[in-house]
Amino acid sequence: MLDMDFVRGMFPAFSEPSLEGQAFFENAGGSYTCAPVIDRLTRYYKERKVQPYAPYAASQLAGAEMDEARARLAALMGVAPQDVSFGPSTTQNTYVLAQAFRQWMDPGDAIIVTNQDHEANSGPWRRLAEDGIEVREWQIDPETGHLDVEALNTLLDDRVRLVCFPHCSNVVGEINPVAKITAAAHAAGAFVCVDGVSYAPHGLPDLGALGADIYLFSAYKTYGPHQGIMVMRRNLAELLPNQGHYFNAGTPFKRFTPAGPDHAQVAACAGMADYIEDLARHHGLASNDPVGMGTAVHDLMRAHETELLQPVLDFARTRNSVRLLGPSDASERAPTVALATNVPGAALAEKLASHGIMAGGGDFYAIRALKGMNVDPDKGVLRLSFVHYTTQDEIDKLLTALDAVL
Ligand SMILES: Cc1ncc(COP(=O)(O)O)c(C=O)c1O
């Protein structure tokens, strides 16, 4: 069981006077940042804010810390350090990737996108239609928001080069079977690009087990700084045309991040690994096997979240005025809960704010998913999203507040 005092002690936000008395339920928009990340970022700016990888000491430390971030996060996810790259955001990473696929694919080739995704893993790919690429849409069930793998199989054929889908949608919340979808795509000769932004904050995935060719997530929603993290398998990285400077083509983690990296933030990402390893040590889960340790921490977070989530889902399900998007069984989903009502989501969020609940309302850039479930995107949804550092007391406070405003 998670030691909540230990967990919350790792986040300065929980001892910040200006945030006291406010329960945070917009974590899917961006999580609080853990202390090791803040400490590393501060240290970098104070002690190492020089051009990295030069021969003087401060520069060596700067470069080494950037390498450390890549290597340790890679180890926790079961991939090679060279497969991990940092970009300004997930949206920017998919734009660059789409450009690479645009050059690599031929007119008449096809890609599959979903209408469950956040726009970041949808729009950039759909624009390939301008270059003669056929774009096929894998559609959600209008009632449940569910993506059916059988339906994907009917869209796959030997013209499909890439299947883009979310590990978990930021409004439906259902956890998609990545390994199964990836196996189906691979069997048809296609690669997959998985948006893990809404999943990774609930425990870093074992990417070796999932087998995805591209896996994307955002560090700023995963207790880290404002960076997009992209994992791409070497075979694909070598196949796609380089998008970076020509002389960097031989460095896999520079091929798809053309911007100069934000050195301090990349280095501070090592603090995300510190946090996961601190959690493991504190809970008796430390081991020499980083993937095993990452998985153990993932399972610990997930067990806590699932227990807290079920009563929220039960509450939503029993309210006639509320439509709960996605599964009502906590074991099938992330604690990212979108509720559609007759009232605009943003108006409900405003009411909740006066009850000490920090939540958001709107379309969350998942306009296609809302439309796919016949939810008016202009009205949007109220979204309540939490993570492992959320307490039972905060859930109780949320339910009392919801009772008052719904
Ligand atoms: C599921 C999902 N994918 C992608 C993104 C975009 O991430 P970024 O802000 O890093 O571009 C978001 C951001 O809200 C998201 O929720």
Tab-separated table of C-alpha atoms and ligand atoms in Angstrom, residues 28 89-91 118 120 168 170 195 197-198 218 220-221, ligand 1:
chain	number	residue	atom	x	y	z
A	28	ALA	CA	-4.610	15.125	-16.695
A	89	SER	CA	5.811	18.744	-26.269
A	90	THR	CA	3.996	15.661	-27.471
A	91	THR	CA	2.111	17.767	-30.006
A	118	HIS	CA	-6.491	13.946	-28.329
A	120	ALA	CA	-2.127	15.794	-30.931
A	168	CYS	CA	-5.814	5.867	-22.901
A	170	ASN	CA	-8.022	11.941	-22.060
A	195	ASP	CA	-0.163	8.368	-27.405
A	197	VAL	CA	0.147	10.991	-22.426
A	198	SER	CA	-2.957	10.061	-20.409
A	218	SER	CA	4.429	14.398	-21.663
A	220	TYR	CA	4.837	17.772	-17.326
A	221	LYS	CA	1.862	15.483	-16.706
B	1	LIG	C1	-3.975	12.435	-24.351
B	1	LIG	C2	-3.144	13.632	-24.712
B	1	LIG	N1	-2.340	13.546	-25.766
B	1	LIG	C3	-1.558	14.577	-26.131
B	1	LIG	C4	-1.563	15.753	-25.436
B	1	LIG	C5	-0.681	16.871	-25.895
B	1	LIG	O1	0.448	16.931	-25.098
B	1	LIG	P1	1.419	18.201	-25.162
B	1	LIG	O2	0.770	19.273	-24.344
B	1	LIG	O3	2.695	17.703	-24.555
B	1	LIG	O4	1.569	18.582	-26.567
B	1	LIG	C6	-2.396	15.899	-24.341
B	1	LIG	C7	-2.440	17.173	-23.596
B	1	LIG	O5	-3.381	17.510	-22.956
B	1	LIG	C8	-3.214	14.798	-23.962
B	1	LIG	O6	-4.037	14.870	-22.912
